[in-house]
Amino acid sequence: MSLLTESKVWKDLNSHYNEIKSTKMIDLFEADKDRFNKFSFEFDDIFFDYSKNIITEKTIELLISLAEQSDLKIWIEKMFSGAKINITENRAVLHVALRQKNGDSVYVDGWDVLPKIKSVQNKMKDFCKNVHSGLWQGYSGKKVTDIVNIGIGGSDLGPAMVCDALKYYAVEGLNVHFVSNVDGTHISETLKKLNPETVLFVVASKTFTTQETIANATTAKKWFLEKTGNNEKNIEKHFIALSTNEEAVKNFGINTNNMFEFWNWVGGRFSLWSAIGLPIALYIGYDNYDKLLEGAYKMDLHFRNAPFEKNIPVLLALLGVWYNNFFGCRTYAIIPYDQYLEKLTDYLQQLDMESNGKYVDKNGEFVDYTTGPVIWGKPGTNAQHSFFQLIHQGTQLIPADFLCPIENLNDIGEHHQILLSNFFGQTEALMKGKNENEVLLELRKSGVPDDKIKIILNHKVFQGNKPTNSILYQKLTPELLGKILAIYEHKVFVQGIIWNINSFDQWGVELGKQLAGKILSELKIPDKISSHDCSTNGLINYYKSKKNK
Ligand code: F6P
């Protein structure tokens, strides 16, 4: 048994779960008219309601004791002060320093990281200004019209999601494209839309060795040279790099004056706050990018200073642990009722699942409890017409976060009220359900005969008691988005601390990289392969026998 599952508070939570598991939320609301006020609060322009959960005040007390037992407060301070909490890579975890606004020094290996951060941010700001004003010109003297970010994982998902979410704020006359997949279709279809005279390729890679990114960047470079008379000199006006690896950038053929640096203490999935955010700054303007950072900084202060019982990321994390480890929920849905947040769950999947998809704890032992859930979701109301059936009437319990703006950036006719009515209505329906009597009355009222009622009755019953958190925000601004992203980053952090895992490495991704490298060389020779298991050999050899037929 691990120290966690052996601990008194874990056992208390288990007994409490057995007491409360069949409790109906609807009865809890009935018994306590103040429940909404007890389990909701406002922070800045965000309202957080967690009253529609299968919890009582005792649940929250016990969950907070769990956080205290894990020394959460101490770990938060360790992260913010630059301690090397990424123990398997011996690195600090300092994405929070990238958005720090109070100027306090943060030291890593004896040097203050803030002046370095400021200097890269100033370089980004100047570069944006030059691109927007047309001072930065392509080889033939034309202004940049298209930014193409070439990167994958954290060097793609964050910037791609933020650019999409904040397109309302985009600078006029500038398009942004994201190429990530090594499938040649991605780069080919993107190149078709581009003019080599006005394109700017942003090669984004922390390591600058990632196979997919280097393959796509090489293809982009070849395309560019072919289209522009093979003059290598032209490259410097059309290729820039965002990386920690100056040597590899140089070897690729990008002038290091056109490189925007970041550091190994910025994890890939937390890197949109670093130079990796340059496509965002180019697309929405540096001032708006800075507001995104400002929003995240405000949430950092809230996370660091608010008591746990009034702390949005901490509560979200604890509720996630409650459902994951005690109710046995294996997945967690995130449903933004905001079309601009269409890519939010793609981004959160990497953030959460790459961070907490771990079965070994910080002591190197296999855990005897479940860790990170599967994160998924799509915007409402579309989601209502696809997977909501399973959330309402499926056999699994799926906790969910619902997010929605109070003001819509596109306030047309009744659209936003319709959207809101679905947002409010779904969380209510998930909580309340619809019992047999209600269904019976409804069917009788609409004149359905009794023999038909017998057949249909149970199909129309909703058991309800499905937990949701509601996050209402004033409107989608760069600052607000910064706050939302920081909420989820810190939620993932807190859960990693409770589960005693290192949320900052990603060894699980390495195996695939190694295997693909070996097989690639085998694909290049005509001979049959016999170095793998018979299924893999069979598949490779079948491919070889069929290609170019
Ligand atoms: O997928 C693994 C990973 O290491 C991610 O953590 C990272 O975001 C991605 O690869 C891209 O890595 P890089 O920025 O070094 O190209």
Short mmCIF file of C-alpha atoms in Angstrom, two decimals, residues 121-479:
data_model
loop_
_atom_site.label_atom_id
_atom_site.label_comp_id
_atom_site.label_asym_id
_atom_site.label_seq_id
_atom_site.Cartn_x
_atom_site.Cartn_y
_atom_site.Cartn_z
CA GLN A 121 9.86 39.72 -24.65
CA ASN A 122 11.27 43.05 -25.85
CA LYS A 123 12.71 41.36 -28.91
CA MET A 124 9.29 39.75 -29.61
CA LYS A 125 7.57 43.11 -29.20
CA ASP A 126 9.95 44.87 -31.62
CA PHE A 127 9.63 42.06 -34.12
CA CYS A 128 5.80 42.26 -34.02
CA LYS A 129 5.99 46.01 -34.51
CA ASN A 130 8.27 45.60 -37.52
CA VAL A 131 6.15 42.90 -39.13
CA HIS A 132 2.93 44.89 -38.57
CA SER A 133 4.36 48.17 -39.84
CA GLY A 134 5.95 46.54 -42.89
CA LEU A 135 9.47 47.44 -41.78
CA TRP A 136 10.17 43.72 -41.85
CA GLN A 137 9.90 42.79 -45.52
CA GLY A 138 10.15 39.64 -47.55
CA TYR A 139 13.07 39.17 -49.97
CA SER A 140 11.23 41.06 -52.72
CA GLY A 141 10.29 43.99 -50.47
CA LYS A 142 6.73 42.96 -49.66
CA LYS A 143 4.95 43.00 -46.29
CA VAL A 144 4.26 39.70 -44.52
CA THR A 145 0.68 38.47 -45.03
CA ASP A 146 0.91 34.89 -43.71
CA ILE A 147 2.53 33.39 -40.63
CA VAL A 148 3.06 29.61 -40.73
CA ASN A 149 3.87 28.03 -37.38
CA ILE A 150 5.65 24.70 -37.82
CA GLY A 151 5.73 22.78 -34.53
CA ILE A 152 4.01 19.93 -32.70
CA GLY A 153 2.70 19.16 -29.20
CA GLY A 154 3.30 22.13 -26.94
CA SER A 155 4.97 23.98 -29.79
CA ASP A 156 1.68 23.90 -31.69
CA LEU A 157 -1.39 23.23 -29.54
CA GLY A 158 -1.16 26.26 -27.23
CA PRO A 159 -0.49 28.89 -29.92
CA ALA A 160 -2.99 27.26 -32.31
CA MET A 161 -5.71 27.22 -29.66
CA VAL A 162 -5.06 30.79 -28.48
CA CYS A 163 -4.95 32.22 -32.04
CA ASP A 164 -8.24 30.53 -32.79
CA ALA A 165 -9.80 31.62 -29.49
CA LEU A 166 -8.70 35.23 -29.91
CA LYS A 167 -9.27 35.68 -33.64
CA TYR A 168 -11.78 38.40 -32.80
CA TYR A 169 -8.76 40.49 -31.74
CA ALA A 170 -6.60 39.67 -34.79
CA VAL A 171 -4.47 42.34 -36.45
CA GLU A 172 -5.88 43.18 -39.86
CA GLY A 173 -4.21 41.73 -42.93
CA LEU A 174 -2.32 38.87 -41.29
CA ASN A 175 -3.29 35.19 -41.60
CA VAL A 176 -1.94 32.46 -39.37
CA HIS A 177 -1.53 28.77 -40.22
CA PHE A 178 -0.38 25.84 -38.11
CA VAL A 179 1.41 22.82 -39.51
CA SER A 180 2.10 19.99 -37.08
CA ASN A 181 1.40 16.55 -38.54
CA VAL A 182 4.25 14.80 -40.36
CA ASP A 183 1.60 13.52 -42.78
CA GLY A 184 2.68 15.35 -45.96
CA THR A 185 -0.90 16.44 -46.47
CA HIS A 186 -0.65 19.01 -43.69
CA ILE A 187 2.27 20.98 -45.12
CA SER A 188 1.20 20.43 -48.76
CA GLU A 189 -2.30 21.76 -48.26
CA THR A 190 -0.92 24.73 -46.33
CA LEU A 191 1.74 25.59 -48.93
CA LYS A 192 -0.94 25.70 -51.64
CA LYS A 193 -2.40 28.79 -49.98
CA LEU A 194 0.88 30.71 -49.69
CA ASN A 195 2.83 33.28 -51.64
CA PRO A 196 6.61 32.80 -51.04
CA GLU A 197 7.13 36.57 -51.22
CA THR A 198 4.87 37.30 -48.27
CA VAL A 199 5.11 34.23 -46.03
CA LEU A 200 6.94 33.99 -42.73
CA PHE A 201 7.72 30.47 -41.46
CA VAL A 202 8.04 30.23 -37.69
CA VAL A 203 9.84 26.99 -36.82
CA ALA A 204 8.84 26.29 -33.22
CA SER A 205 10.63 23.54 -31.36
CA LYS A 206 12.05 23.53 -27.87
CA THR A 207 14.63 20.87 -28.78
CA PHE A 208 14.82 21.59 -32.52
CA THR A 209 15.27 17.85 -33.03
CA THR A 210 11.62 16.76 -33.21
CA GLN A 211 11.24 14.54 -36.27
CA GLU A 212 7.88 15.91 -37.44
CA THR A 213 8.85 19.56 -37.08
CA ILE A 214 12.21 19.20 -38.79
CA ALA A 215 10.61 17.22 -41.66
CA ASN A 216 7.93 19.89 -42.17
CA ALA A 217 10.41 22.76 -41.86
CA THR A 218 12.76 21.09 -44.36
CA THR A 219 9.90 20.70 -46.85
CA ALA A 220 8.90 24.34 -46.33
CA LYS A 221 12.49 25.46 -46.92
CA LYS A 222 12.79 23.37 -50.09
CA TRP A 223 9.47 24.77 -51.39
CA PHE A 224 10.56 28.30 -50.59
CA LEU A 225 13.95 27.95 -52.30
CA GLU A 226 12.42 26.35 -55.40
CA LYS A 227 9.88 29.15 -55.70
CA THR A 228 12.41 31.93 -55.19
CA GLY A 229 15.32 30.98 -57.46
CA ASN A 230 17.29 28.89 -54.94
CA ASN A 231 18.93 31.89 -53.33
CA GLU A 232 19.80 30.85 -49.73
CA LYS A 233 20.19 34.53 -48.80
CA ASN A 234 16.39 34.94 -49.05
CA ILE A 235 15.82 32.50 -46.20
CA GLU A 236 16.62 35.00 -43.49
CA LYS A 237 13.62 37.16 -44.31
CA HIS A 238 11.23 34.19 -44.31
CA PHE A 239 12.34 31.74 -41.61
CA ILE A 240 12.59 32.42 -37.90
CA ALA A 241 13.06 29.97 -35.02
CA LEU A 242 11.64 29.65 -31.50
CA SER A 243 13.88 27.31 -29.56
CA THR A 244 16.26 26.54 -26.72
CA ASN A 245 18.79 24.96 -29.11
CA GLU A 246 20.88 27.62 -30.86
CA GLU A 247 23.29 25.12 -32.44
CA ALA A 248 20.52 23.12 -34.14
CA VAL A 249 18.82 26.32 -35.34
CA LYS A 250 22.09 27.40 -36.95
CA ASN A 251 22.63 23.97 -38.50
CA PHE A 252 19.16 24.11 -40.01
CA GLY A 253 20.14 27.31 -41.78
CA ILE A 254 18.26 29.91 -39.76
CA ASN A 255 20.18 33.04 -38.81
CA THR A 256 20.41 33.04 -35.01
CA ASN A 257 19.54 36.76 -34.99
CA ASN A 258 16.14 35.47 -36.08
CA MET A 259 15.91 33.08 -33.17
CA PHE A 260 13.75 33.78 -30.12
CA GLU A 261 15.11 31.95 -27.15
CA PHE A 262 13.51 30.12 -24.25
CA TRP A 263 14.88 27.77 -21.62
CA ASN A 264 14.70 24.18 -20.44
CA TRP A 265 12.69 25.17 -17.34
CA VAL A 266 9.73 25.92 -19.62
CA GLY A 267 7.91 22.63 -20.24
CA GLY A 268 6.66 22.10 -23.81
CA ARG A 269 2.99 22.06 -22.80
CA PHE A 270 3.45 25.26 -20.76
CA SER A 271 5.39 27.10 -23.43
CA LEU A 272 2.81 29.43 -24.99
CA TRP A 273 3.87 32.01 -22.38
CA SER A 274 7.44 31.93 -23.76
CA ALA A 275 8.86 32.73 -27.22
CA ILE A 276 6.61 29.89 -28.44
CA GLY A 277 3.82 32.50 -28.06
CA LEU A 278 5.31 34.65 -30.86
CA PRO A 279 2.71 33.58 -33.49
CA ILE A 280 0.02 34.66 -31.01
CA ALA A 281 1.68 38.04 -30.52
CA LEU A 282 2.03 38.47 -34.27
CA TYR A 283 -1.58 37.50 -34.89
CA ILE A 284 -3.34 39.51 -32.15
CA GLY A 285 -0.68 42.16 -31.53
CA TYR A 286 1.91 42.22 -28.73
CA ASP A 287 -0.27 44.30 -26.39
CA ASN A 288 -3.05 41.74 -26.53
CA TYR A 289 -0.51 38.94 -26.00
CA ASP A 290 0.71 40.81 -22.95
CA LYS A 291 -2.85 40.98 -21.64
CA LEU A 292 -3.03 37.18 -21.96
CA LEU A 293 0.09 37.00 -19.77
CA GLU A 294 -1.42 39.52 -17.36
CA GLY A 295 -4.55 37.37 -16.98
CA ALA A 296 -2.48 34.29 -16.24
CA TYR A 297 -0.44 36.30 -13.71
CA LYS A 298 -3.64 37.38 -11.91
CA MET A 299 -4.69 33.73 -11.68
CA ASP A 300 -1.20 32.83 -10.41
CA LEU A 301 -1.69 35.33 -7.57
CA HIS A 302 -5.12 33.90 -6.80
CA PHE A 303 -3.71 30.34 -6.82
CA ARG A 304 -0.79 31.30 -4.63
CA ASN A 305 -2.67 33.41 -2.10
CA ALA A 306 -6.35 32.43 -1.86
CA PRO A 307 -7.29 29.96 0.89
CA PHE A 308 -7.93 26.50 -0.53
CA GLU A 309 -11.69 26.73 0.09
CA LYS A 310 -11.86 29.85 -2.14
CA ASN A 311 -9.27 28.80 -4.68
CA ILE A 312 -10.62 27.88 -8.13
CA PRO A 313 -7.73 25.67 -9.37
CA VAL A 314 -7.41 23.91 -6.00
CA LEU A 315 -11.15 23.18 -5.77
CA LEU A 316 -11.34 21.98 -9.38
CA ALA A 317 -8.39 19.68 -8.73
CA LEU A 318 -9.83 18.30 -5.49
CA LEU A 319 -13.22 17.65 -7.08
CA GLY A 320 -11.40 15.86 -9.91
CA VAL A 321 -9.62 13.66 -7.35
CA TRP A 322 -12.93 12.98 -5.59
CA TYR A 323 -14.51 11.59 -8.75
CA ASN A 324 -11.38 9.90 -10.09
CA ASN A 325 -10.21 8.12 -6.98
CA PHE A 326 -13.41 7.55 -5.04
CA PHE A 327 -16.26 7.39 -7.58
CA GLY A 328 -13.98 5.61 -10.09
CA CYS A 329 -14.63 8.05 -12.95
CA ARG A 330 -12.12 7.46 -15.73
CA THR A 331 -12.88 10.44 -17.95
CA TYR A 332 -13.52 14.14 -17.48
CA ALA A 333 -15.37 16.33 -19.96
CA ILE A 334 -14.81 20.03 -20.61
CA ILE A 335 -17.61 21.73 -22.50
CA PRO A 336 -17.16 25.39 -23.47
CA TYR A 337 -20.36 27.10 -24.54
CA ASP A 338 -18.15 29.40 -26.54
CA GLN A 339 -17.38 28.64 -30.17
CA TYR A 340 -14.10 30.56 -29.86
CA LEU A 341 -12.92 27.88 -27.41
CA GLU A 342 -13.38 25.10 -29.95
CA LYS A 343 -9.75 23.99 -29.63
CA LEU A 344 -9.56 24.30 -25.84
CA THR A 345 -9.94 20.58 -25.15
CA ASP A 346 -7.29 19.64 -27.74
CA TYR A 347 -4.91 21.83 -25.79
CA LEU A 348 -6.09 20.62 -22.36
CA GLN A 349 -5.64 17.01 -23.44
CA GLN A 350 -1.90 17.51 -23.76
CA LEU A 351 -1.72 19.71 -20.67
CA ASP A 352 -3.50 17.22 -18.44
CA MET A 353 -2.78 13.83 -19.98
CA GLU A 354 0.92 14.39 -20.76
CA SER A 355 1.35 15.81 -17.25
CA ASN A 356 -0.60 13.32 -15.15
CA GLY A 357 -0.79 10.20 -17.30
CA LYS A 358 1.78 8.50 -15.05
CA TYR A 359 1.81 5.21 -13.10
CA VAL A 360 5.08 5.74 -11.26
CA ASP A 361 5.27 8.09 -8.29
CA LYS A 362 8.05 10.50 -7.35
CA ASN A 363 9.76 7.76 -5.35
CA GLY A 364 9.94 5.53 -8.42
CA GLU A 365 7.23 3.20 -7.09
CA PHE A 366 4.18 2.01 -9.03
CA VAL A 367 1.06 3.72 -7.72
CA ASP A 368 -1.86 1.77 -6.25
CA TYR A 369 -4.45 4.42 -7.12
CA THR A 370 -5.60 5.95 -10.38
CA THR A 371 -3.99 9.13 -11.68
CA GLY A 372 -4.85 11.37 -14.65
CA PRO A 373 -8.24 10.85 -16.32
CA VAL A 374 -9.00 10.98 -20.03
CA ILE A 375 -9.81 14.59 -20.87
CA TRP A 376 -12.22 15.27 -23.69
CA GLY A 377 -15.01 17.53 -24.86
CA LYS A 378 -16.36 19.80 -27.56
CA PRO A 379 -18.27 23.08 -27.54
CA GLY A 380 -21.90 23.21 -26.58
CA THR A 381 -24.41 23.19 -28.11
CA ASN A 382 -22.84 20.91 -30.77
CA ALA A 383 -21.84 18.44 -28.07
CA GLN A 384 -25.47 18.10 -26.99
CA HIS A 385 -26.23 16.58 -30.38
CA SER A 386 -23.36 14.08 -30.30
CA PHE A 387 -22.10 12.65 -27.01
CA PHE A 388 -24.46 14.15 -24.41
CA GLN A 389 -26.71 11.09 -24.71
CA LEU A 390 -24.01 9.05 -22.95
CA ILE A 391 -23.44 11.68 -20.26
CA HIS A 392 -27.18 11.77 -19.50
CA GLN A 393 -28.12 8.11 -19.80
CA GLY A 394 -24.91 6.10 -20.26
CA THR A 395 -23.58 3.66 -17.67
CA GLN A 396 -20.53 5.76 -16.73
CA LEU A 397 -20.40 8.78 -14.46
CA ILE A 398 -18.68 11.64 -16.29
CA PRO A 399 -17.93 14.80 -14.33
CA ALA A 400 -17.81 17.90 -16.51
CA ASP A 401 -16.84 21.57 -16.51
CA PHE A 402 -19.19 23.89 -18.35
CA LEU A 403 -17.83 27.29 -19.42
CA CYS A 404 -19.82 30.18 -20.88
CA PRO A 405 -19.46 33.95 -21.39
CA ILE A 406 -22.07 36.36 -20.02
CA GLU A 407 -21.54 38.68 -22.99
CA ASN A 408 -21.01 37.28 -26.45
CA LEU A 409 -18.52 38.97 -28.77
CA ASN A 410 -21.01 38.40 -31.58
CA ASP A 411 -24.29 39.53 -30.12
CA ILE A 412 -26.69 38.73 -32.93
CA GLY A 413 -30.43 38.46 -32.38
CA GLU A 414 -31.37 35.84 -29.81
CA HIS A 415 -28.31 33.62 -30.36
CA HIS A 416 -26.63 34.23 -27.05
CA GLN A 417 -29.77 33.78 -24.98
CA ILE A 418 -30.43 30.51 -26.76
CA LEU A 419 -26.84 29.44 -26.04
CA LEU A 420 -27.15 30.47 -22.38
CA SER A 421 -30.47 28.72 -21.96
CA ASN A 422 -28.82 25.50 -23.12
CA PHE A 423 -25.84 26.07 -20.81
CA PHE A 424 -28.07 26.59 -17.76
CA GLY A 425 -30.58 23.95 -18.82
CA GLN A 426 -28.06 21.16 -19.38
CA THR A 427 -26.33 21.46 -16.01
CA GLU A 428 -29.75 21.58 -14.34
CA ALA A 429 -30.96 18.52 -16.26
CA LEU A 430 -27.75 16.62 -15.53
CA MET A 431 -28.21 17.31 -11.84
CA LYS A 432 -31.98 16.83 -11.52
CA GLY A 433 -32.71 14.24 -14.17
CA LYS A 434 -36.35 13.34 -14.80
CA ASN A 435 -38.05 10.74 -12.66
CA GLU A 436 -40.65 8.10 -13.57
CA ASN A 437 -43.57 10.18 -12.33
CA GLU A 438 -42.58 13.18 -14.36
CA VAL A 439 -42.20 11.06 -17.49
CA LEU A 440 -45.53 9.32 -16.84
CA LEU A 441 -47.37 12.61 -16.44
CA GLU A 442 -45.76 13.99 -19.56
CA LEU A 443 -46.65 10.95 -21.66
CA ARG A 444 -50.24 10.86 -20.39
CA LYS A 445 -50.63 14.56 -21.05
CA SER A 446 -49.62 14.06 -24.65
CA GLY A 447 -52.15 11.24 -25.00
CA VAL A 448 -49.79 8.26 -25.25
CA PRO A 449 -51.76 5.06 -24.55
CA ASP A 450 -50.78 2.94 -21.52
CA ASP A 451 -49.43 -0.03 -23.53
CA LYS A 452 -47.02 2.33 -25.33
CA ILE A 453 -46.10 4.06 -22.04
CA LYS A 454 -45.02 0.70 -20.65
CA ILE A 455 -42.54 0.28 -23.49
CA ILE A 456 -41.15 3.81 -23.53
CA LEU A 457 -41.20 4.77 -19.84
CA ASN A 458 -37.70 3.73 -18.69
CA HIS A 459 -36.11 5.02 -21.88
CA LYS A 460 -37.36 8.48 -21.03
CA VAL A 461 -36.24 8.46 -17.41
CA PHE A 462 -33.10 10.47 -16.55
CA GLN A 463 -31.49 9.36 -13.31
CA GLY A 464 -29.66 12.68 -13.00
CA ASN A 465 -27.08 13.24 -10.27
CA LYS A 466 -24.39 13.94 -12.86
CA PRO A 467 -21.82 16.39 -11.44
CA THR A 468 -20.86 19.61 -13.19
CA ASN A 469 -18.93 22.79 -12.43
CA SER A 470 -20.14 25.99 -14.05
CA ILE A 471 -17.59 28.65 -14.98
CA LEU A 472 -19.29 31.84 -16.13
CA TYR A 473 -17.08 34.68 -17.33
CA GLN A 474 -17.88 38.20 -18.41
CA LYS A 475 -16.60 37.92 -21.97
CA LEU A 476 -13.78 36.33 -23.90
CA THR A 477 -10.82 38.72 -23.78
CA PRO A 478 -7.07 37.96 -23.93
CA GLU A 479 -6.87 38.56 -20.18
#
